[in-house]
């Protein structure tokens, strides 16, 4: 049991390290170009939504994008009304990592298709990464090498997590214990705590994907854990607004408000619509968890996009701007 826990911790550590390494070097490669693009975002909300989705899919971190947006709002480069669609887009864009993990779990052994298997691609990335890192003369070339190494480490972490949880499949006592904890409020809190601890929705969903292969978590567990993960991922965004002005705090609060709104709406729909009955027997694996996470995020973003004016009003109530006092000269 101790070996299983240690291997699991090692896999999680490598997965998080690889994810952070990729995100950091993607930001360094694109930071000089991304901020002007975000700053020049048009007033059309839909374009802002698509831009936020694309940038987050590129950086693989909604927290990083939202922290950048909070900084732009704080410096008055963009207004809060322009920032909100970007934040909504970041919530949808972070689902891309789940599909990357789902692809890594596929076992492709059929002839020439085996060239595109995750293990082969990881090996190629690791080899190419170390060559660029050691022999690249330009800084950006070395950063690309470190990015490729980060991807290889991420894949290794996923593999180790998968191997570590493999023995759980045959542990009936442990599976029964997990099933007894299948209580929605508890699952929401667990998802919130995991995402807040890891400070990454992508990492939290990735770990949920690897655990789903054990059969320990069914559709109901994955559903409410996903809802909680969305709320917990708001912590780093809120921390990024500490010490900033009210407009920046509004932007950070809107990220939390959207995820809380999504969790409440998702919980209501689960019990009103026959979701639990229709999909209760759905086999949960890396692909179905990625699909669930993506569908949930898209639904939340679309609903929040429609009611974005109400979200703006909510943040305005929490952070009221002080009325400007005009000094008028009294003519004698």
Short mmCIF file of C-alpha atoms in Angstrom, two decimals:
data_model
loop_
_atom_site.label_atom_id
_atom_site.label_comp_id
_atom_site.label_asym_id
_atom_site.label_seq_id
_atom_site.Cartn_x
_atom_site.Cartn_y
_atom_site.Cartn_z
CA UNK A 1 0.00 0.00 0.00
CA UNK A 2 2.87 2.38 0.83
CA UNK A 3 4.46 1.72 -2.57
CA UNK A 4 1.15 2.48 -4.30
CA UNK A 5 0.84 5.81 -2.47
CA UNK A 6 4.47 6.77 -3.17
CA UNK A 7 4.15 5.89 -6.87
CA UNK A 8 0.90 7.84 -7.03
CA UNK A 9 2.52 10.91 -5.43
CA UNK A 10 5.47 10.61 -7.80
CA UNK A 11 3.14 10.46 -10.81
CA UNK A 12 1.10 13.45 -9.61
CA UNK A 13 4.30 15.43 -8.94
CA UNK A 14 5.68 14.73 -12.42
CA UNK A 15 2.32 15.50 -14.02
CA UNK A 16 2.08 18.88 -12.25
CA UNK A 17 5.73 19.68 -12.98
CA UNK A 18 5.30 18.89 -16.67
CA UNK A 19 2.08 20.92 -16.88
CA UNK A 20 3.66 23.92 -15.14
CA UNK A 21 6.81 23.64 -17.28
CA UNK A 22 4.73 23.68 -20.46
CA UNK A 23 2.60 26.59 -19.28
CA UNK A 24 5.60 28.66 -18.14
CA UNK A 25 7.50 28.30 -21.39
CA UNK A 26 4.41 28.84 -23.52
CA UNK A 27 3.88 32.10 -21.63
CA UNK A 28 7.50 33.11 -22.17
CA UNK A 29 7.27 32.31 -25.87
CA UNK A 30 4.04 34.22 -26.36
CA UNK A 31 4.02 36.84 -23.61
CA UNK A 32 5.43 39.60 -25.79
CA UNK A 33 2.72 38.98 -28.40
CA UNK A 34 -0.27 37.91 -26.30
CA UNK A 35 -0.65 40.99 -24.13
CA UNK A 36 -0.89 43.44 -27.07
CA UNK A 37 -3.46 41.12 -28.67
CA UNK A 38 -5.50 41.04 -25.47
CA UNK A 39 -5.10 44.79 -25.10
CA UNK A 40 -6.42 45.38 -28.63
CA UNK A 41 -9.42 43.12 -28.14
CA UNK A 42 -12.42 44.57 -29.90
CA UNK A 43 -15.57 45.65 -28.20
CA UNK A 44 -17.46 42.71 -29.70
CA UNK A 45 -18.05 40.26 -26.80
CA UNK A 46 -18.14 37.17 -29.02
CA UNK A 47 -14.67 37.92 -30.40
CA UNK A 48 -13.41 38.35 -26.85
CA UNK A 49 -14.92 34.99 -25.90
CA UNK A 50 -13.23 33.23 -28.82
CA UNK A 51 -9.93 34.97 -28.12
CA UNK A 52 -10.00 33.91 -24.46
CA UNK A 53 -10.74 30.32 -25.48
CA UNK A 54 -7.92 30.23 -28.01
CA UNK A 55 -5.31 31.80 -25.74
CA UNK A 56 -6.20 29.44 -22.88
CA UNK A 57 -6.07 26.41 -25.18
CA UNK A 58 -2.60 27.60 -26.19
CA UNK A 59 -1.32 28.26 -22.66
CA UNK A 60 -3.26 25.34 -21.11
CA UNK A 61 -3.96 27.39 -18.00
CA UNK A 62 -7.11 29.41 -17.36
CA UNK A 63 -5.52 30.77 -14.16
CA UNK A 64 -2.57 32.19 -16.12
CA UNK A 65 -4.86 33.83 -18.68
CA UNK A 66 -7.18 35.26 -16.02
CA UNK A 67 -4.22 36.57 -14.01
CA UNK A 68 -3.01 38.29 -17.20
CA UNK A 69 -6.48 39.74 -17.81
CA UNK A 70 -6.70 40.96 -14.19
CA UNK A 71 -3.37 42.73 -14.70
CA UNK A 72 -4.59 44.38 -17.90
CA UNK A 73 -7.76 45.57 -16.15
CA UNK A 74 -5.71 46.84 -13.20
CA UNK A 75 -3.55 48.92 -15.52
CA UNK A 76 -6.68 50.25 -17.34
CA UNK A 77 -5.53 48.79 -20.69
CA UNK A 78 -8.92 47.10 -21.05
CA UNK A 79 -12.20 47.68 -19.23
CA UNK A 80 -13.94 45.13 -17.04
CA UNK A 81 -16.69 44.77 -19.65
CA UNK A 82 -14.05 43.70 -22.20
CA UNK A 83 -12.36 41.39 -19.70
CA UNK A 84 -15.45 39.33 -18.87
CA UNK A 85 -15.74 37.58 -22.28
CA UNK A 86 -12.01 36.79 -22.12
CA UNK A 87 -12.52 35.21 -18.69
CA UNK A 88 -15.47 33.19 -19.93
CA UNK A 89 -13.39 31.99 -22.86
CA UNK A 90 -10.62 30.88 -20.50
CA UNK A 91 -13.08 28.64 -18.65
CA UNK A 92 -13.92 26.83 -21.90
CA UNK A 93 -10.35 26.74 -23.22
CA UNK A 94 -8.92 24.88 -20.25
CA UNK A 95 -10.84 21.74 -21.33
CA UNK A 96 -8.24 21.13 -24.04
CA UNK A 97 -5.80 19.59 -21.54
CA UNK A 98 -8.35 16.87 -20.76
CA UNK A 99 -8.36 15.77 -24.40
CA UNK A 100 -4.57 15.73 -24.43
CA UNK A 101 -4.65 13.37 -21.46
CA UNK A 102 -7.39 11.29 -23.07
CA UNK A 103 -5.22 10.88 -26.16
CA UNK A 104 -2.26 9.81 -24.03
CA UNK A 105 -4.35 6.99 -22.57
CA UNK A 106 -5.15 5.47 -25.96
CA UNK A 107 -3.26 2.30 -26.82
CA UNK A 108 -2.53 2.50 -30.54
CA UNK A 109 -0.80 -0.67 -31.68
CA UNK A 110 -2.26 -1.15 -35.15
CA UNK A 111 0.53 -1.14 -37.73
CA UNK A 112 1.60 2.26 -38.97
CA UNK A 113 -0.85 3.98 -36.57
CA UNK A 114 1.44 2.96 -33.70
CA UNK A 115 3.73 5.79 -34.85
CA UNK A 116 1.09 8.19 -33.47
CA UNK A 117 0.81 6.48 -30.07
CA UNK A 118 1.38 8.63 -26.98
CA UNK A 119 4.49 6.66 -25.96
CA UNK A 120 6.16 7.20 -29.35
CA UNK A 121 5.25 10.89 -29.46
CA UNK A 122 6.49 11.35 -25.87
CA UNK A 123 9.81 9.70 -26.73
CA UNK A 124 10.21 11.91 -29.82
CA UNK A 125 9.36 15.04 -27.80
CA UNK A 126 11.83 14.11 -25.05
CA UNK A 127 14.62 13.46 -27.57
CA UNK A 128 13.89 16.59 -29.58
CA UNK A 129 13.52 18.65 -26.43
CA UNK A 130 16.87 17.72 -24.95
CA UNK A 131 18.63 18.36 -28.28
CA UNK A 132 17.09 21.84 -28.60
CA UNK A 133 17.75 22.59 -24.92
CA UNK A 134 21.44 21.62 -25.06
CA UNK A 135 22.39 22.78 -28.53
CA UNK A 136 19.94 25.59 -29.31
CA UNK A 137 21.71 28.93 -29.76
CA UNK A 138 18.66 31.17 -29.57
CA UNK A 139 16.69 31.62 -26.37
CA UNK A 140 13.34 30.84 -27.99
CA UNK A 141 14.75 27.64 -29.50
CA UNK A 142 15.87 26.49 -26.03
CA UNK A 143 12.43 27.38 -24.67
CA UNK A 144 10.79 25.20 -27.31
CA UNK A 145 13.09 22.39 -26.17
CA UNK A 146 12.02 22.88 -22.55
CA UNK A 147 8.39 22.94 -23.70
CA UNK A 148 8.83 19.57 -25.39
CA UNK A 149 10.55 18.18 -22.29
CA UNK A 150 7.61 19.42 -20.20
CA UNK A 151 5.20 17.54 -22.44
CA UNK A 152 7.28 14.35 -22.09
CA UNK A 153 7.37 14.70 -18.29
CA UNK A 154 3.60 15.27 -18.24
CA UNK A 155 3.05 12.06 -20.22
CA UNK A 156 5.38 10.16 -17.89
CA UNK A 157 3.42 11.44 -14.90
CA UNK A 158 0.14 10.24 -16.42
CA UNK A 159 1.68 6.83 -17.08
CA UNK A 160 2.92 6.52 -13.47
CA UNK A 161 -0.46 7.57 -12.04
CA UNK A 162 -2.19 4.99 -14.25
CA UNK A 163 0.20 2.27 -13.11
CA UNK A 164 -0.14 3.28 -9.45
CA UNK A 165 -3.96 3.08 -9.44
CA UNK A 166 -4.04 -0.20 -11.39
CA UNK A 167 -4.11 -2.38 -8.20
CA UNK A 168 -7.18 -0.49 -6.96
CA UNK A 169 -9.28 -2.17 -9.64
CA UNK A 170 -9.16 -5.46 -7.75
CA UNK A 171 -9.58 -3.98 -4.25
CA UNK A 172 -13.28 -4.49 -3.58
CA UNK A 173 -13.11 -3.10 -0.02
CA UNK A 174 -11.60 0.19 -1.21
CA UNK A 175 -14.10 0.50 -4.06
CA UNK A 176 -17.01 -0.07 -1.66
CA UNK A 177 -15.62 2.61 0.66
CA UNK A 178 -15.37 5.11 -2.19
CA UNK A 179 -18.91 4.34 -3.30
CA UNK A 180 -20.20 5.07 0.20
CA UNK A 181 -18.79 8.60 -0.11
CA UNK A 182 -20.92 9.20 -3.22
CA UNK A 183 -22.76 12.17 -1.66
CA UNK A 184 -23.08 15.26 -3.96
CA UNK A 185 -22.26 18.03 -1.40
CA UNK A 186 -19.26 16.01 -0.22
CA UNK A 187 -18.12 15.44 -3.79
CA UNK A 188 -18.45 19.15 -4.56
CA UNK A 189 -16.32 20.02 -1.54
CA UNK A 190 -13.76 17.36 -2.48
CA UNK A 191 -13.44 18.72 -6.02
CA UNK A 192 -13.15 22.26 -4.67
CA UNK A 193 -10.43 21.25 -2.20
CA UNK A 194 -8.40 19.31 -4.79
CA UNK A 195 -8.45 22.17 -7.33
CA UNK A 196 -7.66 24.77 -4.66
CA UNK A 197 -4.75 22.66 -3.41
CA UNK A 198 -3.34 22.01 -6.89
CA UNK A 199 -4.34 25.52 -8.09
CA UNK A 200 -5.20 24.06 -11.47
CA UNK A 201 -8.47 22.85 -12.95
CA UNK A 202 -6.58 21.06 -15.74
CA UNK A 203 -4.44 19.10 -13.28
CA UNK A 204 -7.45 18.21 -11.11
CA UNK A 205 -9.47 16.93 -14.07
CA UNK A 206 -6.40 15.05 -15.32
CA UNK A 207 -6.05 13.21 -12.02
CA UNK A 208 -9.78 12.45 -12.06
CA UNK A 209 -9.34 11.01 -15.56
CA UNK A 210 -6.63 8.59 -14.45
CA UNK A 211 -8.64 7.49 -11.40
CA UNK A 212 -11.73 6.88 -13.55
CA UNK A 213 -9.96 3.90 -15.12
CA UNK A 214 -10.08 2.06 -11.78
CA UNK A 215 -13.88 1.95 -11.74
CA UNK A 216 -13.86 3.66 -8.34
CA UNK A 217 -15.70 6.73 -9.65
CA UNK A 218 -18.93 6.54 -11.60
CA UNK A 219 -20.77 9.19 -13.59
CA UNK A 220 -22.36 10.81 -10.52
CA UNK A 221 -19.02 11.15 -8.73
CA UNK A 222 -17.27 12.55 -11.81
CA UNK A 223 -20.13 14.97 -12.43
CA UNK A 224 -20.11 16.62 -9.00
CA UNK A 225 -16.32 16.49 -8.66
CA UNK A 226 -16.12 18.41 -11.95
CA UNK A 227 -18.52 21.02 -10.58
CA UNK A 228 -16.40 21.45 -7.47
CA UNK A 229 -13.15 21.62 -9.44
CA UNK A 230 -14.47 24.65 -11.32
CA UNK A 231 -15.01 26.56 -8.06
CA UNK A 232 -11.69 25.51 -6.52
CA UNK A 233 -9.76 26.70 -9.59
CA UNK A 234 -10.91 30.24 -8.79
CA UNK A 235 -8.48 30.49 -5.84
CA UNK A 236 -5.32 31.43 -7.81
CA UNK A 237 -7.31 34.00 -9.80
CA UNK A 238 -8.61 35.58 -6.59
CA UNK A 239 -5.07 35.62 -5.17
CA UNK A 240 -3.83 37.38 -8.30
CA UNK A 241 -6.19 40.30 -7.53
CA UNK A 242 -4.90 40.91 -3.98
CA UNK A 243 -3.62 44.47 -3.64
CA UNK A 244 -5.09 45.57 -6.98
CA UNK A 245 -7.79 48.13 -7.67
CA UNK A 246 -11.53 47.50 -7.64
CA UNK A 247 -11.82 46.91 -11.37
CA UNK A 248 -9.21 44.13 -11.19
CA UNK A 249 -11.00 42.62 -8.20
CA UNK A 250 -14.25 42.69 -10.18
CA UNK A 251 -12.59 40.68 -12.94
CA UNK A 252 -11.31 38.08 -10.46
CA UNK A 253 -14.67 37.90 -8.67
CA UNK A 254 -16.46 37.33 -11.98
CA UNK A 255 -14.40 34.16 -12.51
CA UNK A 256 -15.56 32.83 -9.13
CA UNK A 257 -19.15 33.97 -9.72
CA UNK A 258 -19.37 32.16 -13.05
CA UNK A 259 -18.07 28.89 -11.59
CA UNK A 260 -20.38 29.08 -8.55
CA UNK A 261 -23.28 29.85 -10.91
CA UNK A 262 -22.24 26.86 -13.04
CA UNK A 263 -22.11 24.53 -10.04
CA UNK A 264 -25.55 25.61 -8.83
CA UNK A 265 -27.06 25.38 -12.31
CA UNK A 266 -25.41 22.00 -12.93
CA UNK A 267 -26.72 20.63 -9.61
CA UNK A 268 -30.26 21.82 -10.33
CA UNK A 269 -30.24 20.36 -13.85
CA UNK A 270 -28.91 17.04 -12.55
CA UNK A 271 -31.96 16.59 -10.32
CA UNK A 272 -34.60 18.21 -12.54
CA UNK A 273 -33.54 16.57 -15.81
CA UNK A 274 -33.10 12.77 -15.81
CA UNK A 275 -29.32 13.05 -16.30
CA UNK A 276 -28.50 10.75 -13.41
CA UNK A 277 -30.94 8.08 -14.59
CA UNK A 278 -29.92 8.23 -18.25
CA UNK A 279 -26.16 8.18 -17.73
CA UNK A 280 -25.78 6.43 -14.37
CA UNK A 281 -24.42 3.31 -16.06
CA UNK A 282 -22.05 5.21 -18.36
CA UNK A 283 -18.54 3.81 -18.12
CA UNK A 284 -16.21 6.56 -16.97
CA UNK A 285 -12.74 6.65 -18.49
CA UNK A 286 -10.32 9.32 -19.66
CA UNK A 287 -12.37 10.05 -22.77
CA UNK A 288 -15.80 10.23 -21.14
CA UNK A 289 -14.44 12.39 -18.29
CA UNK A 290 -12.89 14.76 -20.85
CA UNK A 291 -16.22 14.89 -22.72
CA UNK A 292 -18.14 15.55 -19.49
CA UNK A 293 -15.74 18.31 -18.47
CA UNK A 294 -15.91 19.92 -21.92
CA UNK A 295 -19.71 19.75 -22.15
CA UNK A 296 -20.10 21.23 -18.66
CA UNK A 297 -17.69 24.09 -19.34
CA UNK A 298 -19.26 24.98 -22.69
CA UNK A 299 -22.75 24.95 -21.14
CA UNK A 300 -21.63 27.20 -18.26
CA UNK A 301 -19.83 29.62 -20.56
CA UNK A 302 -22.80 29.92 -22.94
CA UNK A 303 -25.21 30.52 -20.05
CA UNK A 304 -22.89 33.07 -18.41
CA UNK A 305 -22.30 34.79 -21.75
CA UNK A 306 -26.04 35.32 -22.13
CA UNK A 307 -26.33 36.71 -18.58
CA UNK A 308 -23.02 38.61 -18.56
CA UNK A 309 -24.82 41.91 -17.84
CA UNK A 310 -26.20 40.43 -14.63
CA UNK A 311 -22.71 39.24 -13.66
CA UNK A 312 -21.40 42.77 -14.21
CA UNK A 313 -24.15 44.13 -11.96
CA UNK A 314 -23.33 41.55 -9.27
CA UNK A 315 -19.66 42.54 -9.17
CA UNK A 316 -20.68 46.22 -9.12
CA UNK A 317 -22.77 45.57 -6.00
CA UNK A 318 -19.84 43.86 -4.21
CA UNK A 319 -17.26 46.45 -5.25
CA UNK A 320 -19.01 49.79 -5.34
CA UNK A 321 -17.10 52.63 -6.93
CA UNK A 322 -16.87 55.75 -4.80
CA UNK A 323 -18.84 58.61 -6.28
CA UNK A 324 -16.67 61.38 -7.62
CA UNK A 325 -16.88 64.59 -5.61
CA UNK A 326 -16.74 67.64 -7.80
CA UNK A 327 -15.43 70.81 -6.27
CA UNK A 328 -17.40 73.74 -7.57
CA UNK A 329 -16.21 77.22 -7.19
CA UNK A 330 -18.75 79.49 -5.56
CA UNK A 331 -18.92 82.80 -7.24
CA UNK A 332 -19.19 85.72 -4.95
#
